[in-house]
Amino acid sequence: MRNALRCLVAVLTTVFVLAGFAWSSGNRLTPVPVSILMPAPFADASKELVNRFNREHQGKIELTINRGPLETESISDLAISSLLLGDAPFDALMMDVTWLPKYVAAGWLEPLDRWFDSSDSEQLVQGARLGNRFENHLYRWPLVADVGVLYWRTDLMDVPPSTPDQLRSVALNLVQSSRVANGFVWQGRQYEGLSCDFVEVLHGFGGAWMSADQASTTLDTPAAKKAAAWLDSLIRDGASPRAVTNYAETESLQAFKAGDAAMMRNWPYAWAELQKPDSAVRGKVGITLMPAEQGEKPAATLGSWGISLLRESPHPEETVEAIRFLTSEASQRERFLGYGYTPTAEALFTDPELLAVSSALPDVRRALNHAVPRPPTPIYAQLSDVLQRQLNGLFTSGGSATETMDEAQIRSETLIRSAGGMA
């Protein structure tokens, strides 16, 4: 009897040990899945980082990057389509800075306040601290910093222009003296880039897109009309080529990189392209801010991408751990050295290793300290579309800047009323 009992105990013990081993092994072999939707360029730049994260979290978390389309509008369409179905196939989403209010209003995002605090924000460069909050909550953590800057040819001028009038005058003189084919190239096509350009010019004339209380647009002010008239005069007078009305960032960069322009408004990513062996302006380029009228502060339109946690994610803790890894200082360093993406950590802008790769970092940091966000409202895309259409129509079809901006204001007010207000 005792022998039988001993055998039974031994068998049960073995069963429990094997069951425990199988449960433990199953746990190790089934890590928590986390997926993040990113635009194609960022997904490609994150491959090695994802591999490293998965090695370090083996058996615990398995991170996957969903590679989305290249274009900003396309990835927004993909994300919204997935979210409207109610069961998005990802836990987090890489967000353009202007999307945040719309996604928050739709109830798609989970606040990040319990994972990131003021000490985290204090590590960021000034411009990277903007555009992450809405309605007093943190909904996005920045992955890369981005602002609009002015590139200028150091072989054609000793110093960059400091006022809008100087920019136009220098550009015209260089074209008329046949020293360069185009004076100043920028983004005049009817798309978001035109709105970004206009924000910088508008602030340079002392204006703003929105009223101080953010309740209405102010596109019919004298400053807004002067800004529109100045941009139009660049094309009419020949300081900018007429083709600029169909230029986006790529076309502007191609013209400047080929040595066909004296100045260019673009984003920091262009610096790496301009230093490549096939660049006609390699070693002949400086970076500064778009000029402002005397007495006004220059501005740089805030760009940037960040990562937001989706409210429906079944694994928020693990997803935030992945977000922290991808936005860490070490990851920023690798992303900058390998792909040229501007870091968000203040300390990296004075890092000797990074400065050896890009002497432009201090200039980009200065621009980030002058960063100006676009209107933080769920109806931003519609407001921007109104502005783009009116401005591009002015450049291509004629008319007056006064009439153009009065019409932009009327249409914007109608849109705001139909939406029930800005928020």
JSON list of N, CA, C and O in Angstrom, two decimals, residues 332-355:
[
{"chain": "A", "resi": 332, "resn": "GLN", "atom": "N", "xyz": [17.65, 57.74, -30.77]},
{"chain": "A", "resi": 332, "resn": "GLN", "atom": "CA", "xyz": [17.74, 58.99, -31.52]},
{"chain": "A", "resi": 332, "resn": "GLN", "atom": "C", "xyz": [19.11, 59.13, -32.17]},
{"chain": "A", "resi": 332, "resn": "GLN", "atom": "O", "xyz": [19.23, 59.56, -33.32]},
{"chain": "A", "resi": 333, "resn": "ARG", "atom": "N", "xyz": [20.13, 58.79, -31.41]},
{"chain": "A", "resi": 333, "resn": "ARG", "atom": "CA", "xyz": [21.50, 58.87, -31.92]},
{"chain": "A", "resi": 333, "resn": "ARG", "atom": "C", "xyz": [21.66, 57.98, -33.17]},
{"chain": "A", "resi": 333, "resn": "ARG", "atom": "O", "xyz": [22.18, 58.40, -34.19]},
{"chain": "A", "resi": 334, "resn": "GLU", "atom": "N", "xyz": [21.18, 56.74, -33.04]},
{"chain": "A", "resi": 334, "resn": "GLU", "atom": "CA", "xyz": [21.31, 55.80, -34.16]},
{"chain": "A", "resi": 334, "resn": "GLU", "atom": "C", "xyz": [20.50, 56.27, -35.37]},
{"chain": "A", "resi": 334, "resn": "GLU", "atom": "O", "xyz": [20.96, 56.17, -36.51]},
{"chain": "A", "resi": 335, "resn": "ARG", "atom": "N", "xyz": [19.31, 56.81, -35.12]},
{"chain": "A", "resi": 335, "resn": "ARG", "atom": "CA", "xyz": [18.45, 57.26, -36.21]},
{"chain": "A", "resi": 335, "resn": "ARG", "atom": "C", "xyz": [19.07, 58.48, -36.92]},
{"chain": "A", "resi": 335, "resn": "ARG", "atom": "O", "xyz": [18.96, 58.62, -38.14]},
{"chain": "A", "resi": 336, "resn": "PHE", "atom": "N", "xyz": [19.74, 59.33, -36.16]},
{"chain": "A", "resi": 336, "resn": "PHE", "atom": "CA", "xyz": [20.39, 60.49, -36.76]},
{"chain": "A", "resi": 336, "resn": "PHE", "atom": "C", "xyz": [21.62, 60.08, -37.56]},
{"chain": "A", "resi": 336, "resn": "PHE", "atom": "O", "xyz": [21.80, 60.51, -38.70]},
{"chain": "A", "resi": 337, "resn": "LEU", "atom": "N", "xyz": [22.48, 59.26, -36.96]},
{"chain": "A", "resi": 337, "resn": "LEU", "atom": "CA", "xyz": [23.72, 58.87, -37.63]},
{"chain": "A", "resi": 337, "resn": "LEU", "atom": "C", "xyz": [23.46, 58.02, -38.87]},
{"chain": "A", "resi": 337, "resn": "LEU", "atom": "O", "xyz": [24.19, 58.10, -39.85]},
{"chain": "A", "resi": 338, "resn": "GLY", "atom": "N", "xyz": [22.40, 57.22, -38.83]},
{"chain": "A", "resi": 338, "resn": "GLY", "atom": "CA", "xyz": [22.12, 56.34, -39.96]},
{"chain": "A", "resi": 338, "resn": "GLY", "atom": "C", "xyz": [21.24, 56.95, -41.02]},
{"chain": "A", "resi": 338, "resn": "GLY", "atom": "O", "xyz": [21.37, 56.63, -42.21]},
{"chain": "A", "resi": 339, "resn": "TYR", "atom": "N", "xyz": [20.33, 57.85, -40.60]},
{"chain": "A", "resi": 339, "resn": "TYR", "atom": "CA", "xyz": [19.32, 58.34, -41.55]},
{"chain": "A", "resi": 339, "resn": "TYR", "atom": "C", "xyz": [19.14, 59.86, -41.54]},
{"chain": "A", "resi": 339, "resn": "TYR", "atom": "O", "xyz": [18.37, 60.39, -42.34]},
{"chain": "A", "resi": 340, "resn": "GLY", "atom": "N", "xyz": [19.81, 60.56, -40.63]},
{"chain": "A", "resi": 340, "resn": "GLY", "atom": "CA", "xyz": [19.76, 62.02, -40.63]},
{"chain": "A", "resi": 340, "resn": "GLY", "atom": "C", "xyz": [18.54, 62.61, -39.96]},
{"chain": "A", "resi": 340, "resn": "GLY", "atom": "O", "xyz": [18.30, 63.83, -40.07]},
{"chain": "A", "resi": 341, "resn": "TYR", "atom": "N", "xyz": [17.74, 61.81, -39.24]},
{"chain": "A", "resi": 341, "resn": "TYR", "atom": "CA", "xyz": [16.55, 62.34, -38.58]},
{"chain": "A", "resi": 341, "resn": "TYR", "atom": "C", "xyz": [16.93, 63.18, -37.36]},
{"chain": "A", "resi": 341, "resn": "TYR", "atom": "O", "xyz": [17.72, 62.75, -36.52]},
{"chain": "A", "resi": 342, "resn": "THR", "atom": "N", "xyz": [16.37, 64.37, -37.27]},
{"chain": "A", "resi": 342, "resn": "THR", "atom": "CA", "xyz": [16.71, 65.32, -36.20]},
{"chain": "A", "resi": 342, "resn": "THR", "atom": "C", "xyz": [16.31, 64.76, -34.84]},
{"chain": "A", "resi": 342, "resn": "THR", "atom": "O", "xyz": [15.16, 64.34, -34.65]},
{"chain": "A", "resi": 343, "resn": "PRO", "atom": "N", "xyz": [17.21, 64.76, -33.87]},
{"chain": "A", "resi": 343, "resn": "PRO", "atom": "CA", "xyz": [16.88, 64.25, -32.53]},
{"chain": "A", "resi": 343, "resn": "PRO", "atom": "C", "xyz": [15.95, 65.18, -31.78]},
{"chain": "A", "resi": 343, "resn": "PRO", "atom": "O", "xyz": [15.73, 66.34, -32.18]},
{"chain": "A", "resi": 344, "resn": "THR", "atom": "N", "xyz": [15.40, 64.69, -30.68]},
{"chain": "A", "resi": 344, "resn": "THR", "atom": "CA", "xyz": [14.52, 65.49, -29.83]},
{"chain": "A", "resi": 344, "resn": "THR", "atom": "C", "xyz": [15.19, 65.82, -28.49]},
{"chain": "A", "resi": 344, "resn": "THR", "atom": "O", "xyz": [14.76, 66.76, -27.81]},
{"chain": "A", "resi": 345, "resn": "ALA", "atom": "N", "xyz": [16.21, 65.07, -28.10]},
{"chain": "A", "resi": 345, "resn": "ALA", "atom": "CA", "xyz": [16.88, 65.30, -26.82]},
{"chain": "A", "resi": 345, "resn": "ALA", "atom": "C", "xyz": [17.79, 66.52, -26.91]},
{"chain": "A", "resi": 345, "resn": "ALA", "atom": "O", "xyz": [18.63, 66.63, -27.81]},
{"chain": "A", "resi": 346, "resn": "GLU", "atom": "N", "xyz": [17.64, 67.45, -25.99]},
{"chain": "A", "resi": 346, "resn": "GLU", "atom": "CA", "xyz": [18.44, 68.68, -25.96]},
{"chain": "A", "resi": 346, "resn": "GLU", "atom": "C", "xyz": [19.94, 68.36, -25.97]},
{"chain": "A", "resi": 346, "resn": "GLU", "atom": "O", "xyz": [20.72, 69.01, -26.68]},
{"chain": "A", "resi": 347, "resn": "ALA", "atom": "N", "xyz": [20.34, 67.35, -25.21]},
{"chain": "A", "resi": 347, "resn": "ALA", "atom": "CA", "xyz": [21.76, 67.04, -25.06]},
{"chain": "A", "resi": 347, "resn": "ALA", "atom": "C", "xyz": [22.42, 66.63, -26.37]},
{"chain": "A", "resi": 347, "resn": "ALA", "atom": "O", "xyz": [23.63, 66.87, -26.56]},
{"chain": "A", "resi": 348, "resn": "LEU", "atom": "N", "xyz": [21.68, 66.04, -27.28]},
{"chain": "A", "resi": 348, "resn": "LEU", "atom": "CA", "xyz": [22.28, 65.56, -28.52]},
{"chain": "A", "resi": 348, "resn": "LEU", "atom": "C", "xyz": [22.66, 66.68, -29.48]},
{"chain": "A", "resi": 348, "resn": "LEU", "atom": "O", "xyz": [23.45, 66.46, -30.40]},
{"chain": "A", "resi": 349, "resn": "PHE", "atom": "N", "xyz": [22.13, 67.86, -29.29]},
{"chain": "A", "resi": 349, "resn": "PHE", "atom": "CA", "xyz": [22.45, 68.97, -30.19]},
{"chain": "A", "resi": 349, "resn": "PHE", "atom": "C", "xyz": [23.85, 69.55, -29.94]},
{"chain": "A", "resi": 349, "resn": "PHE", "atom": "O", "xyz": [24.34, 70.34, -30.73]},
{"chain": "A", "resi": 350, "resn": "THR", "atom": "N", "xyz": [24.48, 69.14, -28.84]},
{"chain": "A", "resi": 350, "resn": "THR", "atom": "CA", "xyz": [25.86, 69.56, -28.56]},
{"chain": "A", "resi": 350, "resn": "THR", "atom": "C", "xyz": [26.78, 68.35, -28.47]},
{"chain": "A", "resi": 350, "resn": "THR", "atom": "O", "xyz": [27.91, 68.46, -28.00]},
{"chain": "A", "resi": 351, "resn": "ASP", "atom": "N", "xyz": [26.30, 67.21, -28.92]},
{"chain": "A", "resi": 351, "resn": "ASP", "atom": "CA", "xyz": [27.08, 65.97, -28.85]},
{"chain": "A", "resi": 351, "resn": "ASP", "atom": "C", "xyz": [28.19, 66.00, -29.92]},
{"chain": "A", "resi": 351, "resn": "ASP", "atom": "O", "xyz": [27.91, 66.19, -31.10]},
{"chain": "A", "resi": 352, "resn": "PRO", "atom": "N", "xyz": [29.46, 65.81, -29.53]},
{"chain": "A", "resi": 352, "resn": "PRO", "atom": "CA", "xyz": [30.57, 65.90, -30.49]},
{"chain": "A", "resi": 352, "resn": "PRO", "atom": "C", "xyz": [30.45, 64.93, -31.66]},
{"chain": "A", "resi": 352, "resn": "PRO", "atom": "O", "xyz": [30.77, 65.29, -32.80]},
{"chain": "A", "resi": 353, "resn": "GLU", "atom": "N", "xyz": [29.98, 63.71, -31.41]},
{"chain": "A", "resi": 353, "resn": "GLU", "atom": "CA", "xyz": [29.86, 62.72, -32.48]},
{"chain": "A", "resi": 353, "resn": "GLU", "atom": "C", "xyz": [28.84, 63.17, -33.52]},
{"chain": "A", "resi": 353, "resn": "GLU", "atom": "O", "xyz": [29.06, 63.04, -34.73]},
{"chain": "A", "resi": 354, "resn": "LEU", "atom": "N", "xyz": [27.72, 63.72, -33.06]},
{"chain": "A", "resi": 354, "resn": "LEU", "atom": "CA", "xyz": [26.68, 64.17, -33.99]},
{"chain": "A", "resi": 354, "resn": "LEU", "atom": "C", "xyz": [27.10, 65.44, -34.71]},
{"chain": "A", "resi": 354, "resn": "LEU", "atom": "O", "xyz": [26.83, 65.61, -35.91]},
{"chain": "A", "resi": 355, "resn": "LEU", "atom": "N", "xyz": [27.79, 66.33, -34.01]},
{"chain": "A", "resi": 355, "resn": "LEU", "atom": "CA", "xyz": [28.26, 67.57, -34.63]},
{"chain": "A", "resi": 355, "resn": "LEU", "atom": "C", "xyz": [29.30, 67.29, -35.71]},
{"chain": "A", "resi": 355, "resn": "LEU", "atom": "O", "xyz": [29.40, 68.03, -36.69]}
]
